[in-house]
Short mmCIF file of C-alpha atoms in Angstrom, two decimals:
data_model
loop_
_atom_site.label_atom_id
_atom_site.label_comp_id
_atom_site.label_asym_id
_atom_site.label_seq_id
_atom_site.Cartn_x
_atom_site.Cartn_y
_atom_site.Cartn_z
CA UNK A 127 0.00 0.00 0.00
CA UNK A 128 1.40 3.38 -1.00
CA UNK A 129 2.20 5.73 1.82
CA UNK A 130 2.11 9.52 1.80
CA UNK A 131 5.42 11.29 1.59
CA UNK A 132 6.67 12.42 4.95
CA UNK A 133 8.33 15.76 5.68
CA UNK A 134 11.93 14.46 5.47
CA UNK A 135 11.08 12.61 2.22
CA UNK A 136 9.82 15.78 0.60
CA UNK A 137 12.77 17.82 1.85
CA UNK A 138 15.19 17.13 -1.05
CA UNK A 139 12.51 18.10 -3.59
CA UNK A 140 11.65 21.26 -1.69
CA UNK A 141 15.29 22.19 -1.35
CA UNK A 142 15.81 21.70 -5.08
CA UNK A 143 12.73 23.81 -5.84
CA UNK A 144 13.87 26.54 -3.44
CA UNK A 145 17.33 26.50 -4.98
CA UNK A 146 15.87 26.78 -8.47
CA UNK A 147 13.60 29.68 -7.43
CA UNK A 148 16.56 31.46 -5.81
CA UNK A 149 18.63 30.94 -8.97
CA UNK A 150 15.87 32.40 -11.15
CA UNK A 151 15.45 35.37 -8.77
CA UNK A 152 19.19 36.12 -8.83
CA UNK A 153 19.26 35.85 -12.62
CA UNK A 154 16.31 38.22 -12.96
CA UNK A 155 17.92 40.69 -10.55
CA UNK A 156 21.14 40.56 -12.56
CA UNK A 157 19.21 41.05 -15.80
CA UNK A 158 17.42 44.10 -14.37
CA UNK A 159 20.72 45.55 -13.14
CA UNK A 160 22.43 45.03 -16.50
CA UNK A 161 19.48 46.52 -18.37
CA UNK A 162 19.46 49.57 -16.08
CA UNK A 163 23.22 50.09 -16.40
CA UNK A 164 23.00 49.77 -20.16
CA UNK A 165 20.43 52.55 -20.21
CA UNK A 166 22.73 54.76 -18.17
CA UNK A 167 26.06 53.92 -19.80
CA UNK A 168 25.16 54.07 -23.49
CA UNK A 169 26.33 57.37 -25.05
CA UNK A 170 22.82 58.75 -25.50
CA UNK A 171 21.34 61.67 -23.56
CA UNK A 172 17.77 60.70 -22.58
CA UNK A 173 16.89 64.38 -22.07
CA UNK A 174 17.94 65.38 -25.60
CA UNK A 175 16.08 62.34 -26.93
CA UNK A 176 12.92 63.88 -25.43
CA UNK A 177 13.50 67.57 -26.14
CA UNK A 178 15.63 67.48 -29.27
CA UNK A 179 19.03 69.12 -29.62
CA UNK A 180 17.65 72.69 -29.90
CA UNK A 181 16.63 73.27 -26.28
CA UNK A 182 17.32 75.99 -23.74
CA UNK A 183 18.88 75.20 -20.36
CA UNK A 184 15.71 75.80 -18.33
CA UNK A 185 13.75 73.29 -20.38
CA UNK A 186 16.64 70.82 -20.26
CA UNK A 187 16.82 71.06 -16.45
CA UNK A 188 13.05 70.65 -16.10
CA UNK A 189 12.97 67.50 -18.24
CA UNK A 190 16.07 66.23 -16.43
CA UNK A 191 14.16 66.41 -13.13
CA UNK A 192 10.97 64.99 -14.62
CA UNK A 193 12.90 61.92 -15.76
CA UNK A 194 14.27 61.51 -12.22
CA UNK A 195 17.88 61.83 -13.37
CA UNK A 196 18.68 64.28 -10.56
CA UNK A 197 18.20 61.54 -7.95
CA UNK A 198 20.95 59.20 -6.73
CA UNK A 199 21.60 56.24 -9.01
CA UNK A 200 20.48 53.65 -6.46
CA UNK A 201 17.13 55.43 -6.12
CA UNK A 202 16.79 55.46 -9.91
CA UNK A 203 17.52 51.72 -10.01
CA UNK A 204 14.91 50.81 -7.40
CA UNK A 205 12.40 53.09 -9.12
CA UNK A 206 13.17 51.28 -12.39
CA UNK A 207 12.71 47.86 -10.75
CA UNK A 208 9.40 48.97 -9.22
CA UNK A 209 8.15 50.18 -12.60
CA UNK A 210 9.17 46.93 -14.32
CA UNK A 211 7.42 44.84 -11.68
CA UNK A 212 4.21 46.79 -12.30
CA UNK A 213 4.55 46.41 -16.07
CA UNK A 214 5.51 50.02 -16.70
CA UNK A 215 8.48 50.22 -19.10
CA UNK A 216 7.96 53.87 -20.01
CA UNK A 217 6.66 55.33 -23.25
CA UNK A 218 8.31 55.11 -26.62
CA UNK A 219 9.53 58.44 -27.97
CA UNK A 220 8.99 57.27 -31.54
CA UNK A 221 5.48 55.82 -31.29
CA UNK A 222 4.18 57.69 -28.23
CA UNK A 223 2.70 54.45 -26.85
CA UNK A 224 3.73 52.47 -23.77
CA UNK A 225 6.73 50.31 -24.60
CA UNK A 226 5.01 47.22 -23.19
CA UNK A 227 2.09 47.74 -25.59
CA UNK A 228 4.49 48.06 -28.51
CA UNK A 229 6.41 44.95 -27.45
CA UNK A 230 3.25 42.87 -27.24
CA UNK A 231 2.39 44.03 -30.77
CA UNK A 232 5.75 43.31 -32.43
CA UNK A 233 6.92 40.28 -30.47
CA UNK A 234 4.57 37.71 -32.11
CA UNK A 235 6.10 38.56 -35.49
CA UNK A 236 9.59 37.69 -34.22
CA UNK A 237 8.29 34.60 -32.45
CA UNK A 238 6.61 33.35 -35.63
CA UNK A 239 9.79 33.92 -37.63
CA UNK A 240 11.83 32.04 -35.02
CA UNK A 241 9.35 29.12 -35.02
CA UNK A 242 9.68 28.74 -38.80
CA UNK A 243 13.46 29.00 -38.58
CA UNK A 244 13.79 26.38 -35.83
CA UNK A 245 11.45 24.07 -37.76
CA UNK A 246 13.71 24.39 -40.80
CA UNK A 247 16.76 23.85 -38.63
CA UNK A 248 15.41 20.75 -36.89
CA UNK A 249 13.88 19.10 -39.96
CA UNK A 250 17.03 19.52 -42.05
CA UNK A 251 19.81 19.73 -39.47
CA UNK A 252 19.06 16.59 -37.45
CA UNK A 253 18.77 14.15 -40.42
CA UNK A 254 21.82 15.74 -42.04
CA UNK A 255 23.88 15.34 -38.86
CA UNK A 256 22.77 11.72 -38.42
CA UNK A 257 23.51 10.90 -42.07
CA UNK A 258 26.93 12.56 -41.82
CA UNK A 259 27.86 10.53 -38.73
CA UNK A 260 26.54 7.26 -40.21
CA UNK A 261 28.53 7.88 -43.40
CA UNK A 262 31.68 9.38 -41.96
CA UNK A 263 34.21 10.39 -44.60
CA UNK A 264 31.75 9.94 -47.47
CA UNK A 265 30.00 12.47 -49.70
CA UNK A 266 27.13 13.31 -47.33
CA UNK A 267 29.63 13.94 -44.53
CA UNK A 268 31.55 16.39 -46.72
CA UNK A 269 28.27 18.11 -47.68
CA UNK A 270 27.36 18.50 -44.00
CA UNK A 271 30.75 20.05 -43.30
CA UNK A 272 30.37 22.53 -46.17
CA UNK A 273 26.89 23.47 -44.94
CA UNK A 274 28.25 24.02 -41.43
CA UNK A 275 31.22 26.03 -42.64
CA UNK A 276 29.08 28.25 -44.86
CA UNK A 277 26.57 28.76 -42.07
CA UNK A 278 29.29 30.11 -39.81
CA UNK A 279 31.11 32.23 -42.36
CA UNK A 280 28.55 33.81 -44.72
CA UNK A 281 26.98 37.04 -43.33
CA UNK A 282 23.25 36.62 -42.90
CA UNK A 283 22.39 40.05 -44.32
CA UNK A 284 24.34 39.22 -47.52
CA UNK A 285 22.51 35.93 -47.86
CA UNK A 286 19.21 37.76 -47.31
CA UNK A 287 19.96 40.26 -50.07
CA UNK A 288 20.99 37.47 -52.46
CA UNK A 289 17.80 35.60 -51.59
CA UNK A 290 15.68 38.64 -52.39
CA UNK A 291 17.51 39.16 -55.67
CA UNK A 292 17.08 35.55 -56.79
CA UNK A 293 13.76 34.36 -55.36
CA UNK A 294 11.81 37.64 -55.39
CA UNK A 295 13.28 39.81 -58.13
CA UNK A 296 14.29 37.15 -60.68
CA UNK A 297 12.10 34.09 -60.04
CA UNK A 298 9.21 35.85 -58.23
CA UNK A 299 8.59 32.77 -56.08
CA UNK A 300 8.21 34.68 -52.83
CA UNK A 301 6.79 37.99 -51.65
CA UNK A 302 8.95 40.97 -50.81
CA UNK A 303 9.16 42.77 -47.47
CA UNK A 304 6.80 42.77 -44.49
CA UNK A 305 4.55 40.06 -43.04
CA UNK A 306 1.67 40.47 -45.47
CA UNK A 307 0.49 42.53 -48.44
CA UNK A 308 -0.92 45.95 -47.57
CA UNK A 309 -4.32 45.05 -49.07
CA UNK A 310 -4.66 42.12 -46.62
CA UNK A 311 -3.66 43.98 -43.49
CA UNK A 312 -6.33 44.06 -40.78
CA UNK A 313 -8.64 41.59 -42.54
CA UNK A 314 -8.05 38.83 -39.98
CA UNK A 315 -8.79 39.37 -36.31
CA UNK A 316 -5.64 38.64 -34.28
CA UNK A 317 -6.04 35.76 -31.83
CA UNK A 318 -2.53 34.53 -31.14
CA UNK A 319 -0.63 37.26 -33.00
CA UNK A 320 0.96 34.52 -35.14
CA UNK A 321 -0.33 35.39 -38.58
CA UNK A 322 -0.12 31.88 -40.04
CA UNK A 323 -2.07 30.48 -37.10
CA UNK A 324 -4.66 33.27 -37.06
CA UNK A 325 -5.37 33.04 -40.79
CA UNK A 326 -5.66 29.24 -40.54
CA UNK A 327 -8.07 29.54 -37.60
CA UNK A 328 -10.16 32.05 -39.59
CA UNK A 329 -9.99 29.76 -42.67
CA UNK A 330 -8.76 32.69 -44.72
CA UNK A 331 -6.61 30.52 -46.97
CA UNK A 332 -5.83 33.22 -49.52
CA UNK A 333 -4.39 35.45 -46.80
CA UNK A 334 -2.65 32.39 -45.31
CA UNK A 335 -0.85 31.81 -48.61
CA UNK A 336 0.05 35.50 -48.71
CA UNK A 337 1.54 35.31 -45.18
CA UNK A 338 3.34 32.08 -46.07
CA UNK A 339 4.83 33.70 -49.16
CA UNK A 340 6.23 36.49 -47.00
CA UNK A 341 7.74 34.33 -44.25
CA UNK A 342 9.20 31.46 -46.27
CA UNK A 343 12.34 33.27 -47.41
CA UNK A 344 13.37 35.09 -44.20
CA UNK A 345 12.42 32.00 -42.15
CA UNK A 346 14.47 29.70 -44.41
CA UNK A 347 17.53 31.96 -44.40
CA UNK A 348 17.39 32.38 -40.63
CA UNK A 349 16.80 28.63 -40.33
CA UNK A 350 19.81 27.87 -42.52
CA UNK A 351 22.09 29.16 -39.77
CA UNK A 352 20.43 26.84 -37.28
CA UNK A 353 20.86 23.95 -39.76
CA UNK A 354 24.59 24.55 -39.70
CA UNK A 355 24.80 24.41 -35.91
CA UNK A 356 22.27 21.62 -35.32
CA UNK A 357 23.78 19.32 -37.99
CA UNK A 358 27.27 19.82 -36.58
CA UNK A 359 26.19 19.05 -33.02
CA UNK A 360 24.06 16.08 -34.12
CA UNK A 361 27.00 14.63 -36.04
CA UNK A 362 29.24 15.00 -33.00
CA UNK A 363 26.72 13.36 -30.63
CA UNK A 364 26.07 10.49 -33.05
CA UNK A 365 29.76 9.78 -33.64
CA UNK A 366 30.25 9.51 -29.89
CA UNK A 367 27.35 7.04 -29.57
CA UNK A 368 28.34 4.97 -32.60
CA UNK A 369 31.71 4.34 -30.97
CA UNK A 370 30.18 2.91 -27.78
CA UNK A 371 30.41 -0.77 -26.85
CA UNK A 372 26.65 -1.30 -26.87
CA UNK A 373 26.62 -0.44 -30.58
CA UNK A 374 29.26 -3.12 -31.21
CA UNK A 375 27.17 -5.56 -29.19
CA UNK A 376 24.02 -4.63 -31.14
CA UNK A 377 25.85 -5.16 -34.42
CA UNK A 378 27.06 -8.58 -33.19
CA UNK A 379 23.47 -9.53 -32.36
CA UNK A 380 22.45 -8.81 -35.95
CA UNK A 381 20.61 -5.53 -35.40
CA UNK A 382 20.08 -3.82 -38.73
CA UNK A 383 22.02 -0.67 -39.58
CA UNK A 384 18.83 1.39 -39.55
CA UNK A 385 17.78 -0.03 -36.18
CA UNK A 386 21.25 0.55 -34.75
CA UNK A 387 21.32 4.20 -35.82
CA UNK A 388 17.75 5.27 -35.10
CA UNK A 389 16.72 2.69 -32.53
CA UNK A 390 19.81 2.81 -30.32
CA UNK A 391 22.24 5.66 -31.02
CA UNK A 392 19.71 8.37 -31.87
CA UNK A 393 17.53 7.49 -28.88
CA UNK A 394 20.46 8.23 -26.60
CA UNK A 395 21.14 11.70 -28.00
CA UNK A 396 17.58 13.03 -27.84
CA UNK A 397 18.13 14.78 -24.53
CA UNK A 398 21.32 16.43 -25.76
CA UNK A 399 19.52 17.53 -28.93
CA UNK A 400 16.76 19.07 -26.84
CA UNK A 401 19.32 21.34 -25.19
CA UNK A 402 20.82 22.22 -28.57
CA UNK A 403 17.39 23.10 -29.98
CA UNK A 404 16.58 25.25 -26.95
CA UNK A 405 19.85 27.15 -27.23
CA UNK A 406 19.36 27.53 -30.98
CA UNK A 407 15.85 28.91 -30.51
CA UNK A 408 17.17 31.45 -28.00
CA UNK A 409 19.84 32.46 -30.50
CA UNK A 410 17.24 32.86 -33.24
CA UNK A 411 15.23 35.27 -31.08
CA UNK A 412 18.36 37.30 -30.36
CA UNK A 413 19.73 37.08 -33.89
CA UNK A 414 16.61 38.06 -35.80
CA UNK A 415 17.64 41.73 -35.83
CA UNK A 416 19.57 41.65 -39.10
CA UNK A 417 17.15 39.46 -41.01
CA UNK A 418 14.19 41.60 -39.87
CA UNK A 419 16.02 44.70 -41.08
CA UNK A 420 16.78 43.19 -44.50
CA UNK A 421 13.21 41.96 -45.03
CA UNK A 422 11.36 44.85 -43.37
CA UNK A 423 9.91 42.35 -40.91
CA UNK A 424 7.88 44.28 -38.30
CA UNK A 425 9.22 42.39 -35.30
CA UNK A 426 11.22 42.92 -32.15
CA UNK A 427 14.53 43.28 -34.00
CA UNK A 428 13.30 46.10 -36.22
CA UNK A 429 11.65 47.79 -33.23
CA UNK A 430 14.93 47.62 -31.29
CA UNK A 431 16.93 48.90 -34.25
CA UNK A 432 14.61 51.88 -34.63
CA UNK A 433 14.90 52.58 -30.89
CA UNK A 434 18.71 52.54 -31.09
CA UNK A 435 18.67 54.85 -34.10
CA UNK A 436 16.40 57.35 -32.33
CA UNK A 437 18.21 57.09 -28.95
CA UNK A 438 14.91 55.84 -27.53
CA UNK A 439 16.30 54.23 -24.39
CA UNK A 440 12.94 53.04 -23.08
CA UNK A 441 12.54 50.97 -26.25
CA UNK A 442 16.10 49.65 -26.06
CA UNK A 443 15.87 48.70 -22.39
CA UNK A 444 12.42 47.15 -22.78
CA UNK A 445 13.45 45.10 -25.82
CA UNK A 446 16.62 43.82 -24.17
CA UNK A 447 14.74 42.99 -20.99
CA UNK A 448 12.06 41.05 -22.87
CA UNK A 449 14.68 39.12 -24.83
CA UNK A 450 16.55 38.26 -21.64
CA UNK A 451 13.42 37.07 -19.87
CA UNK A 452 12.45 34.93 -22.88
CA UNK A 453 15.87 33.28 -22.99
CA UNK A 454 15.59 32.58 -19.26
CA UNK A 455 12.14 31.01 -19.71
CA UNK A 456 13.37 28.84 -22.60
CA UNK A 457 16.28 27.62 -20.48
CA UNK A 458 13.98 26.78 -17.57
CA UNK A 459 11.57 24.87 -19.81
CA UNK A 460 14.39 22.97 -21.56
CA UNK A 461 15.95 22.12 -18.20
CA UNK A 462 12.61 20.77 -17.00
CA UNK A 463 12.14 18.70 -20.15
CA UNK A 464 15.72 17.47 -19.82
CA UNK A 465 14.94 16.15 -16.34
CA UNK A 466 11.73 14.51 -17.52
CA UNK A 467 13.39 12.73 -20.44
CA UNK A 468 16.48 11.71 -18.46
CA UNK A 469 15.57 10.73 -14.86
CA UNK A 470 19.28 10.38 -14.01
CA UNK A 471 19.58 14.20 -13.96
CA UNK A 472 16.89 14.67 -11.30
#
């Protein structure tokens, strides 16, 4: 008969949970501190960003006080933390709206782009890495190495421009900039903010094809860089497994080559691949700035770039903070999944 867990039995689990919560709290505090210092150390005058360069001293001093810059730095930091905890990230100087409102509007576009890119990376990178390891030294292995080398050496903005020239200008297979044609904007009520999902839910298939035509090229180019990393890591993991004694034993027992690769070796690298995919997805969120700029993609990267150009520090700090929190959440989720899939790590 099962017995209820006693206090001492639950203690290790509670201690682990408390330790994890403390770790997350310290990370968040560090992220807030770094974001605040970045806003103070960047060579941009927040007063001039509000008033413009043509301003008299009286107006400058008044705005300086209104922004709280006359107070000690530690008071400014705690005021900033209090505002963040209440969801107040300030107003954008370029749009005039609260930064949090702007972030909630642009973030789904970046998230959707990253989802497409990680799908491309996983669907192509994992099989390529497995094939390269299973055929070490052969043609497919050399192809995987070239793909990885190109993915780490070719600038993404150059590849984006070449993609536009070939697939949009010459072949006209894909749409140009933006998420959707101007004529289709606003025709579908946003539900998730992910345009492909919202148009599919509304059964607006013509607009769905329009959105798909806009995202396929930037998503594929961004995903190509994840293919390079994922295939390289998959190849490395598989080579390590294929050299283990249990693989030799499986071969001696007459296990087929396919069963040995996918049924034994690949099964043992799934947890490692999960970590790689999580890290790659975080990198895609952070690295979408250039590809969004090239393709006029109205996402977080373009919003941040515009904020930097206009010295709009509220936008810069809010965007960096959101990105940092998202990366933290992804790491927590991947760590949890890691523990579920591999009980030895609990």
